[in-house]
Coordinates of C-alpha atoms and ligand atoms in Angstrom, one line a residue:
Chain O
M12 CA -3.6 -8.4 29.4
R13 CA -7.2 -8.9 30.6
K14 CA -10.2 -9.3 28.3
V15 CA -12.7 -6.5 28.4
A16 CA -16.4 -6.4 28.1
V17 CA -19.2 -3.9 27.7
V18 CA -21.9 -4.4 30.4
G19 CA -24.0 -1.3 29.8
G20 CA -24.7 1.7 27.7
G21 CA -27.0 4.7 27.2
Q22 CA -27.3 7.7 25.1
T23 CA -29.3 10.9 24.7
K24 CA -31.6 11.6 21.8
F25 CA -29.4 13.0 19.0
G26 CA -30.5 16.1 17.3
E27 CA -30.8 19.9 17.9
L28 CA -31.3 19.8 21.7
W29 CA -31.9 23.5 22.2
D30 CA -33.4 23.0 25.7
T31 CA -30.6 20.7 27.0
S32 CA -27.2 21.9 28.1
F33 CA -23.8 20.1 27.7
R34 CA -23.8 19.1 31.3
Q35 CA -27.5 17.8 31.3
M36 CA -26.6 15.7 28.1
I37 CA -23.7 13.9 29.8
I38 CA -25.6 13.3 32.9
E39 CA -28.6 11.9 30.9
A40 CA -26.3 9.5 28.9
G41 CA -24.3 8.5 31.9
T42 CA -27.4 7.8 34.1
R43 CA -28.9 5.5 31.4
A44 CA -25.5 3.6 31.0
L45 CA -25.3 3.1 34.8
E46 CA -28.8 2.0 35.1
D47 CA -28.4 -0.4 32.1
A48 CA -25.2 -1.9 33.7
G49 CA -26.9 -2.1 37.1
I50 CA -24.0 -0.3 38.9
S51 CA -23.8 2.8 41.2
G52 CA -21.4 5.7 40.8
E53 CA -19.3 4.6 43.7
E54 CA -18.1 1.5 41.6
I55 CA -16.7 3.7 38.8
D56 CA -12.8 3.8 38.9
A57 CA -12.2 6.0 35.9
M58 CA -13.9 7.8 33.0
Y59 CA -12.6 8.7 29.5
V60 CA -14.6 11.2 27.5
G61 CA -14.3 11.9 23.8
N62 CA -14.9 15.4 22.8
M63 CA -13.6 17.3 19.7
S64 CA -14.1 20.9 20.5
S65 CA -16.0 22.1 23.6
G66 CA -13.7 25.2 23.4
Q67 CA -15.1 26.2 20.0
F68 CA -18.7 24.9 20.5
I69 CA -19.5 26.1 24.0
Q70 CA -16.3 28.0 25.0
Q71 CA -15.6 25.6 27.8
E72 CA -12.4 23.6 28.2
H73 CA -11.5 21.3 31.1
I74 CA -14.7 19.4 30.5
A75 CA -13.1 16.3 32.3
S76 CA -13.3 18.1 35.6
L77 CA -16.8 19.6 34.7
I78 CA -18.1 16.1 33.9
A79 CA -16.7 14.4 37.0
D80 CA -17.9 17.3 39.1
H81 CA -21.6 17.5 37.8
S82 CA -22.0 13.8 37.5
G83 CA -21.4 13.8 41.3
L84 CA -18.4 11.5 40.8
A85 CA -15.4 13.7 41.8
P86 CA -12.7 12.7 42.8
V87 CA -13.0 9.8 40.2
P88 CA -10.3 10.5 37.5
C89 CA -11.7 11.7 34.2
T90 CA -9.7 12.2 31.1
R91 CA -10.8 14.0 27.9
V92 CA -9.4 12.5 24.7
E93 CA -9.5 14.3 21.2
A94 CA -9.1 13.0 17.6
A95 CA -11.5 15.1 15.8
C96 CA -14.5 13.0 14.7
A97 CA -12.7 9.9 16.1
S98 CA -12.6 11.2 19.7
G99 CA -15.3 8.8 20.8
G100 CA -13.6 5.7 19.3
L101 CA -10.4 6.9 20.9
A102 CA -12.1 7.2 24.4
L103 CA -13.4 3.7 24.0
R104 CA -10.0 2.4 23.2
E105 CA -8.4 4.3 26.2
A106 CA -11.0 2.9 28.6
M107 CA -10.5 -0.6 27.2
V108 CA -6.7 -0.3 27.6
A109 CA -7.2 1.0 31.2
V110 CA -9.3 -2.1 32.1
A111 CA -7.1 -4.5 30.0
S112 CA -4.0 -3.3 31.9
G113 CA -5.5 -4.0 35.3
I114 CA -5.0 -0.4 36.5
H115 CA -8.8 0.1 36.7
D116 CA -11.8 -2.4 36.9
V117 CA -15.0 -0.4 36.2
V118 CA -14.4 2.3 33.6
V119 CA -16.9 4.6 31.8
A120 CA -16.2 5.4 28.1
A121 CA -18.2 8.5 27.0
G122 CA -18.5 10.9 24.2
I123 CA -20.2 14.2 23.8
E124 CA -20.6 17.2 21.5
K125 CA -22.9 20.2 21.9
M126 CA -22.8 21.7 18.4
T127 CA -25.8 23.9 18.1
D128 CA -25.1 26.5 20.7
V129 CA -23.2 28.4 18.0
I130 CA -24.5 29.6 14.6
T131 CA -24.2 27.3 11.6
E132 CA -21.2 29.1 10.1
V133 CA -19.3 28.9 13.3
G134 CA -20.1 25.3 13.6
Q135 CA -18.8 24.6 10.2
E136 CA -15.6 26.6 10.8
A137 CA -15.0 24.8 13.9
L138 CA -15.3 21.5 11.9
A139 CA -12.8 22.8 9.3
T140 CA -10.2 23.2 12.2
V141 CA -9.8 19.4 12.0
S142 CA -7.8 19.9 8.7
D143 CA -4.4 21.6 8.2
Q144 CA -5.0 25.2 9.1
E145 CA -1.9 26.5 7.3
W146 CA -2.4 24.8 4.0
E147 CA -5.9 23.5 3.6
A148 CA -8.3 25.7 5.6
F149 CA -6.2 28.7 4.6
V150 CA -7.1 28.3 0.9
G151 CA -10.8 27.7 1.6
A152 CA -11.0 24.0 2.1
T153 CA -14.3 23.0 4.0
F154 CA -14.9 19.7 5.7
P155 CA -17.3 18.4 3.0
S156 CA -14.7 19.5 0.3
F157 CA -12.3 16.8 1.5
F158 CA -14.8 14.0 0.9
A159 CA -15.9 15.7 -2.3
L160 CA -12.2 15.5 -3.6
M161 CA -12.1 11.8 -2.6
A162 CA -15.4 11.2 -4.3
R163 CA -14.5 12.8 -7.5
R164 CA -11.3 10.6 -7.7
H165 CA -13.2 7.5 -6.7
M166 CA -15.6 8.2 -9.5
H167 CA -12.7 8.8 -12.0
E168 CA -10.8 5.6 -11.0
F169 CA -13.7 3.1 -10.5
G170 CA -16.7 4.6 -12.2
T171 CA -18.6 5.0 -9.0
T172 CA -21.8 6.9 -9.7
E173 CA -23.6 9.7 -7.8
E174 CA -26.7 7.3 -7.7
Q175 CA -24.6 4.7 -5.9
M176 CA -23.5 7.3 -3.4
A177 CA -27.0 8.6 -3.0
L178 CA -28.2 5.0 -2.1
V179 CA -26.0 5.2 1.1
A180 CA -28.0 8.2 2.2
V181 CA -31.3 6.5 1.4
K182 CA -30.4 3.3 3.2
N183 CA -29.0 5.2 6.4
H184 CA -32.0 7.6 6.5
H185 CA -34.3 4.6 6.3
N186 CA -32.5 2.8 9.1
A187 CA -32.7 6.0 11.3
C188 CA -36.4 5.9 11.0
L189 CA -36.3 2.6 13.0
N190 CA -34.2 4.4 15.7
A191 CA -35.9 6.5 18.3
Y192 CA -32.6 8.2 19.3
A193 CA -31.8 9.2 15.7
Q194 CA -31.8 12.9 14.6
H195 CA -33.5 12.4 11.2
H196 CA -36.7 10.6 10.8
V197 CA -37.3 11.0 7.1
E198 CA -37.4 8.5 4.3
L199 CA -35.3 9.6 1.3
T200 CA -35.3 8.6 -2.5
V201 CA -32.3 8.7 -4.7
E202 CA -34.0 11.5 -6.7
R203 CA -34.5 13.6 -3.6
V204 CA -30.8 13.1 -2.5
L205 CA -29.6 14.0 -6.0
Q206 CA -31.8 17.1 -6.1
S207 CA -30.7 18.5 -2.7
P208 CA -28.4 21.6 -3.0
L209 CA -24.7 21.0 -3.8
V210 CA -22.5 21.5 -0.8
S211 CA -19.2 20.7 -2.6
S212 CA -19.6 19.0 -5.9
P213 CA -20.3 16.1 -6.4
L214 CA -21.6 16.0 -2.8
K215 CA -25.1 17.3 -2.0
M216 CA -26.5 18.4 1.3
L217 CA -28.4 15.0 2.0
E218 CA -25.1 13.2 1.6
C219 CA -23.4 14.9 4.4
A220 CA -23.9 14.5 8.1
S221 CA -25.4 17.5 9.8
L222 CA -24.5 19.4 13.0
T223 CA -25.9 17.5 16.0
D224 CA -25.9 17.5 19.7
G225 CA -25.6 14.2 21.6
A226 CA -23.9 12.1 24.2
A227 CA -23.4 8.5 24.7
C228 CA -21.8 6.3 27.5
L229 CA -20.6 2.8 27.9
V230 CA -19.5 0.9 31.0
L231 CA -16.5 -1.4 30.7
V232 CA -15.3 -4.2 33.1
P233 CA -13.0 -7.2 32.9
L234 CA -14.7 -9.9 30.9
E235 CA -14.1 -12.5 33.7
E236 CA -16.4 -10.3 35.9
A237 CA -18.8 -9.3 33.4
R238 CA -21.5 -11.8 34.4
K239 CA -21.8 -10.2 37.8
Y240 CA -23.4 -7.2 35.9
T241 CA -25.3 -8.7 33.1
D242 CA -26.4 -11.9 31.4
T243 CA -25.4 -10.5 28.0
P244 CA -21.9 -9.2 28.0
V245 CA -20.3 -8.1 24.9
E246 CA -16.5 -8.6 24.6
I247 CA -14.3 -6.0 22.9
A248 CA -12.4 -8.6 21.0
G249 CA -10.1 -6.3 19.0
S250 CA -9.0 -2.6 19.0
G251 CA -6.9 -0.9 16.4
Q252 CA -5.8 2.7 15.8
A253 CA -3.8 4.4 13.2
S254 CA -2.7 7.8 12.0
D255 CA -2.0 9.3 8.6
T256 CA -1.1 12.8 7.2
I257 CA -3.3 15.6 8.5
A258 CA -3.4 17.1 5.1
L259 CA -5.5 15.3 2.5
A260 CA -3.2 16.4 -0.4
D261 CA -0.3 14.6 1.3
R262 CA -1.9 11.2 1.2
E263 CA -0.6 8.5 -1.1
S264 CA -4.1 8.0 -2.6
L265 CA -7.5 9.7 -2.3
V266 CA -9.7 6.6 -2.9
G267 CA -9.4 5.1 0.5
L268 CA -8.0 5.7 4.0
R269 CA -4.7 4.2 4.9
A270 CA -5.5 4.8 8.5
T271 CA -8.7 2.7 8.3
R272 CA -6.9 -0.2 6.6
E273 CA -4.1 -0.1 9.2
A274 CA -6.4 0.2 12.2
A275 CA -8.7 -2.6 10.8
R276 CA -5.6 -4.9 10.2
K277 CA -4.6 -4.5 13.8
A278 CA -8.1 -5.1 15.3
Y279 CA -8.8 -8.1 13.1
R280 CA -5.5 -9.6 14.1
M281 CA -6.0 -8.9 17.8
A282 CA -9.5 -10.4 17.6
R283 CA -8.5 -13.3 15.3
I284 CA -11.6 -12.4 13.2
E285 CA -11.7 -12.0 9.4
P286 CA -13.9 -9.5 7.6
K287 CA -16.2 -12.2 6.3
Q288 CA -17.0 -13.2 9.9
V289 CA -18.4 -9.7 10.7
D290 CA -22.3 -9.8 11.0
V291 CA -23.0 -6.2 11.5
A292 CA -21.0 -2.9 11.2
E293 CA -21.2 0.7 12.1
V294 CA -19.0 2.7 9.8
H295 CA -18.0 6.3 9.7
D296 CA -20.3 7.7 7.0
S297 CA -19.6 11.4 7.5
T298 CA -20.6 11.5 3.9
T299 CA -22.0 8.9 1.4
I300 CA -18.5 8.4 -0.3
S301 CA -17.0 7.8 3.3
E302 CA -19.2 4.7 3.7
L303 CA -18.3 3.3 0.2
M304 CA -14.6 3.7 0.9
A305 CA -15.0 2.2 4.4
L306 CA -16.6 -1.0 3.0
E307 CA -13.5 -1.3 0.8
D308 CA -10.9 -0.4 3.3
L309 CA -12.5 -2.7 6.0
G310 CA -12.1 -5.7 3.7
F311 CA -15.8 -6.3 3.0
C312 CA -15.3 -5.9 -0.8
R313 CA -12.6 -5.1 -3.2
K314 CA -11.4 -1.7 -3.8
G315 CA -13.7 0.2 -6.0
E316 CA -16.7 -2.2 -5.4
G317 CA -18.3 -0.3 -2.5
G318 CA -20.9 1.2 -4.8
K319 CA -21.7 -2.1 -6.4
I320 CA -22.4 -4.0 -3.1
T321 CA -24.5 -1.1 -1.9
E322 CA -26.5 -1.2 -5.1
E323 CA -27.0 -5.0 -4.6
G324 CA -28.5 -4.4 -1.2
L325 CA -25.8 -6.3 0.8
T326 CA -25.5 -3.5 3.4
A327 CA -29.2 -3.2 4.1
I328 CA -30.5 -4.4 7.5
D329 CA -31.8 -7.6 5.7
G330 CA -28.6 -7.9 3.6
T331 CA -25.6 -10.2 4.1
L332 CA -23.6 -7.5 5.9
P333 CA -25.8 -4.9 7.4
V334 CA -24.0 -1.6 7.7
N335 CA -25.1 1.3 9.8
P336 CA -28.4 -0.2 11.1
S337 CA -28.6 2.7 13.6
G338 CA -28.8 5.2 10.7
G339 CA -25.1 6.0 10.8
L340 CA -23.7 9.5 11.0
E341 CA -26.1 10.7 8.3
G342 CA -29.3 9.4 9.9
R343 CA -28.6 9.1 13.5
G344 CA -26.6 12.3 13.5
H345 CA -23.0 13.1 14.2
P346 CA -22.3 14.8 17.5
I347 CA -18.6 14.5 16.8
G348 CA -17.2 13.3 20.0
A349 CA -20.3 11.1 20.8
T350 CA -20.2 9.2 17.5
G351 CA -17.7 6.6 18.3
I352 CA -19.4 5.6 21.5
A353 CA -22.8 5.7 19.9
Q354 CA -21.5 3.3 17.2
A355 CA -20.3 0.9 19.9
L356 CA -23.6 1.1 21.7
E357 CA -25.5 0.2 18.5
I358 CA -23.3 -2.9 18.1
V359 CA -23.8 -3.8 21.8
L360 CA -27.6 -3.7 21.4
Q361 CA -27.5 -5.6 18.1
L362 CA -25.2 -8.4 19.6
R363 CA -27.6 -8.6 22.6
G364 CA -30.6 -8.8 20.3
E365 CA -32.2 -5.7 21.8
A366 CA -32.2 -3.5 18.6
G367 CA -35.9 -3.7 18.1
K368 CA -37.2 -3.0 14.6
R369 CA -33.7 -2.5 13.2
Q370 CA -32.4 -5.8 14.7
V371 CA -30.1 -7.8 12.3
R372 CA -30.4 -11.6 12.2
K373 CA -27.8 -13.8 13.9
A374 CA -25.5 -11.1 15.1
E375 CA -22.5 -12.6 16.9
V376 CA -19.6 -10.4 15.7
G377 CA -19.8 -6.6 15.2
L378 CA -17.4 -3.9 14.0
T379 CA -17.2 -0.2 14.5
H380 CA -15.1 2.2 12.5
N381 CA -14.5 5.7 13.5
V382 CA -12.5 8.3 11.5
G383 CA -10.9 11.6 12.6
G384 CA -11.0 14.6 10.0
S385 CA -10.4 13.6 6.5
G386 CA -8.6 10.4 7.6
G387 CA -5.7 11.4 9.9
T388 CA -6.9 9.1 12.5
A389 CA -8.9 6.0 12.4
V390 CA -10.1 3.6 15.1
V391 CA -11.6 0.1 14.5
H392 CA -13.1 -2.1 17.2
L393 CA -14.4 -5.7 17.0
F394 CA -17.0 -7.0 19.4
R395 CA -18.2 -10.6 20.1
R396 CA -21.2 -11.7 22.0
R397 CA -20.3 -13.9 25.0
Chain R
M5 CA -5.3 35.5 12.6
H6 CA -2.6 37.2 14.5
V7 CA 0.0 38.7 12.2
P8 CA 3.2 36.6 13.0
R9 CA 1.3 33.4 12.3
F10 CA 0.9 34.6 8.7
W11 CA 4.1 36.4 8.4
R12 CA 6.2 33.5 9.3
E13 CA 4.7 31.4 6.4
I14 CA 5.4 34.2 3.8
P15 CA 8.6 32.6 2.3
N16 CA 6.8 29.5 1.4
R17 CA 3.4 31.0 0.6
Y18 CA 4.8 33.7 -1.7
T19 CA 7.5 31.8 -3.5
L20 CA 6.5 28.2 -3.6
V21 CA 9.6 27.0 -1.7
G22 CA 9.3 23.7 -0.1
T23 CA 12.0 21.3 1.1
R24 CA 13.9 18.4 -0.4
C25 CA 15.4 15.4 1.4
G26 CA 19.2 15.3 0.8
H27 CA 19.1 11.5 1.4
C28 CA 16.2 10.2 -0.7
N29 CA 15.6 13.4 -2.9
K30 CA 11.8 13.4 -2.1
V31 CA 10.4 16.9 -2.5
F32 CA 7.9 18.2 0.0
F33 CA 5.4 21.0 -0.4
P34 CA 4.1 22.3 1.9
P35 CA 7.6 22.1 3.5
R36 CA 8.4 19.4 6.1
A37 CA 11.2 19.6 8.6
I38 CA 11.5 15.8 8.8
C39 CA 11.4 13.3 5.9
P40 CA 9.0 10.6 7.0
R41 CA 11.0 7.9 5.0
C42 CA 14.6 8.9 6.3
R43 CA 13.7 10.8 9.4
R44 CA 17.0 11.7 11.2
V45 CA 19.2 10.3 8.4
G46 CA 17.6 12.8 5.9
Q47 CA 18.9 16.4 5.7
L48 CA 16.1 18.7 4.4
E49 CA 17.1 21.7 2.4
P50 CA 14.9 24.5 0.8
F51 CA 13.7 23.7 -2.7
R52 CA 11.9 25.9 -5.1
L53 CA 9.1 24.4 -7.2
S54 CA 8.4 25.2 -10.7
G55 CA 4.7 25.8 -10.1
R56 CA 3.7 23.4 -12.9
G57 CA 1.3 20.5 -12.3
R58 CA -1.9 18.7 -13.1
I59 CA -5.3 18.5 -11.5
H60 CA -5.5 15.3 -9.4
S61 CA -9.0 16.0 -8.1
F62 CA -11.3 18.9 -7.8
T63 CA -14.6 20.1 -6.3
T64 CA -16.7 23.3 -6.5
V65 CA -17.4 24.6 -3.0
Y66 CA -20.8 26.1 -2.7
S67 CA -20.9 26.6 1.1
G68 CA -17.8 28.0 2.7
P69 CA -16.4 29.9 5.7
R70 CA -17.2 33.5 6.3
D71 CA -13.8 34.7 5.0
F72 CA -14.4 33.2 1.7
K73 CA -18.2 34.1 1.4
D74 CA -17.6 36.7 -1.5
Q75 CA -15.8 34.1 -3.6
L76 CA -18.6 31.4 -3.5
P77 CA -18.8 29.3 -5.4
Y78 CA -15.1 28.6 -6.0
V79 CA -13.2 25.6 -7.4
L80 CA -10.8 23.8 -5.1
A81 CA -8.3 21.3 -6.3
I82 CA -5.5 18.9 -5.4
V83 CA -2.7 19.7 -7.7
E84 CA 0.0 17.2 -8.4
L85 CA 3.1 19.4 -8.9
E86 CA 5.6 18.1 -11.5
E87 CA 8.4 17.6 -8.8
G88 CA 6.0 15.2 -7.0
P89 CA 4.2 16.8 -4.1
R90 CA 0.6 17.4 -4.2
V91 CA -1.0 20.6 -2.8
M92 CA -4.4 21.9 -2.1
A93 CA -5.2 25.2 -4.1
Q94 CA -8.1 27.1 -5.5
V95 CA -8.4 27.0 -9.2
T96 CA -8.7 30.7 -10.4
D97 CA -10.1 32.3 -13.6
C98 CA -12.4 29.4 -14.3
N99 CA -15.7 27.8 -13.5
G100 CA -16.2 24.2 -12.3
E101 CA -17.4 22.8 -15.5
E102 CA -14.2 23.7 -17.3
V103 CA -12.0 21.6 -15.0
K104 CA -11.0 17.9 -15.6
I105 CA -8.8 15.5 -13.8
G106 CA -5.4 15.5 -15.6
D107 CA -5.7 19.1 -16.8
E108 CA -2.4 21.1 -16.8
V109 CA -2.2 24.1 -14.4
E110 CA 0.3 26.6 -13.3
M111 CA 0.5 28.2 -9.9
V112 CA -0.1 31.9 -9.9
F113 CA 0.3 34.5 -7.1
R114 CA -3.2 35.7 -6.0
R115 CA -5.0 37.3 -3.1
I116 CA -6.5 34.4 -1.1
K117 CA -8.8 36.1 1.4
E118 CA -9.4 39.2 3.4
E119 CA -10.2 39.2 7.2
G120 CA -13.0 41.6 7.2
E121 CA -12.7 45.4 6.4
E122 CA -9.7 46.1 8.5
G123 CA -8.0 42.7 8.8
I124 CA -5.0 41.3 7.1
I125 CA -5.2 40.5 3.4
H126 CA -3.7 37.1 2.8
Y127 CA -1.9 36.2 -0.4
G128 CA -0.7 32.9 -1.7
F129 CA -0.9 30.6 -4.7
K130 CA -3.8 29.5 -6.8
A131 CA -3.8 27.3 -9.7
R132 CA -4.7 28.3 -13.3
L133 CA -5.6 26.1 -16.2
V134 CA -2.9 26.2 -19.0
R135 CA -5.0 26.9 -22.0
K136 CA -3.0 25.8 -25.1
A137 CA -3.4 27.9 -28.3
G138 CA -5.3 26.0 -31.0
A139 CA -6.7 23.5 -28.5
G140 CA -10.0 25.3 -28.2
G141 CA -9.1 27.5 -25.4
S142 CA -9.0 31.3 -25.4
Ligands
LIG418 ZN1 14.2 11.2 2.8

């Protein structure tokens, strides 16, 4: 198996991009990634695109062909991968596997979601289809309600407070203010988060990621050839993926995600990296409680202590383990299929030392964590500066 | 929702019939066709649940899909049934403040939602708090 490196990346602005179409978005992100890598379209051997639901959001399936075609890259093979909100992380993994195997040399890993071409209700109903339609959505379960049920249980078992959860939103919105590509540029306070309208108790509006348009792309090559393209290659040192029950009620426990723990275990083992060696992480904060559980499941603290280490400031940009310096799903925005790629792009920028005002100190090792649905899929990647 | 998709689930949705693995005795509701523990060794047979259980977690939903708009806000819970499986259900005849983790519930047959004026009316189970006489409930 060959080692794989990221040699370039790019993204669109994340937000409500009403004047930009799906195809314009992917071209914009792709062009930036190719320019960053210093390659031309002829060099690309294959593309993998994470997308949750172009069918529901823009009534367009077969986007693999559409993207290859409108990027001017046909007949380059293009493959769409889907695992709800983990689609982007999965596209990255498939692209990595393609390069590692030797079947392709230069591969694009992309992610895209165009969510604001439908009215908000339709967007939210589309999101709810990541759950079990027959037994969860059928009785009125919504996307935020899954995390609300986990939050309530986490509060019950560990005494996690609504203030600790609100701090995640405050931190991630602060970080997003330092990211020009982020959707939300607004500083929050704990009071303002707590006073925002309840979506699904105990979670409030400012604790949940919003509907977002966005696309992001990365260029992957074999590590041994990476210096032909860049002086600052970033190795994908580890990759892990795991599944769990689609229905939340069927899980062994509601206070964490088994898929995250399993994916992390595999990624750490492959990279021979331990949690304490991670210098910066982008985790899947679809809601505030999601980030607290991720800190625990990824091994950054013990189960139940996610709120505590957040309160102590460990996860701030100047903390000992900066988490979501990009603003995360809450601040940067969560265009479903694009999120996993945008997370990896942020880690690449951090490890190259190109993250500007949100640059974390001494970043050598980075981690990304991408979750599908309420935890039916998780993908974890580890990156190392080379 | 097209009629057959709803109609084929009626035995389970109307009567709380799940499945039980003949090999390890684990009970599944909603029903599973394969026991994840025993897989091909297990023989799954229909199993009727009592409908008694406890609140494992709960939330009050304030923003929901269009089919549920007229019910907002509603309480949604994960109920741990006494035979072991957990199931997602609305908690009926209560408001969010009355519910606590660990509360005893019984599953009752209710209308779940209507698909507009002329669409299908869906039925299934909701959870209802068991209010014990003399325990302050009425
Ligand atoms: Zn069994």
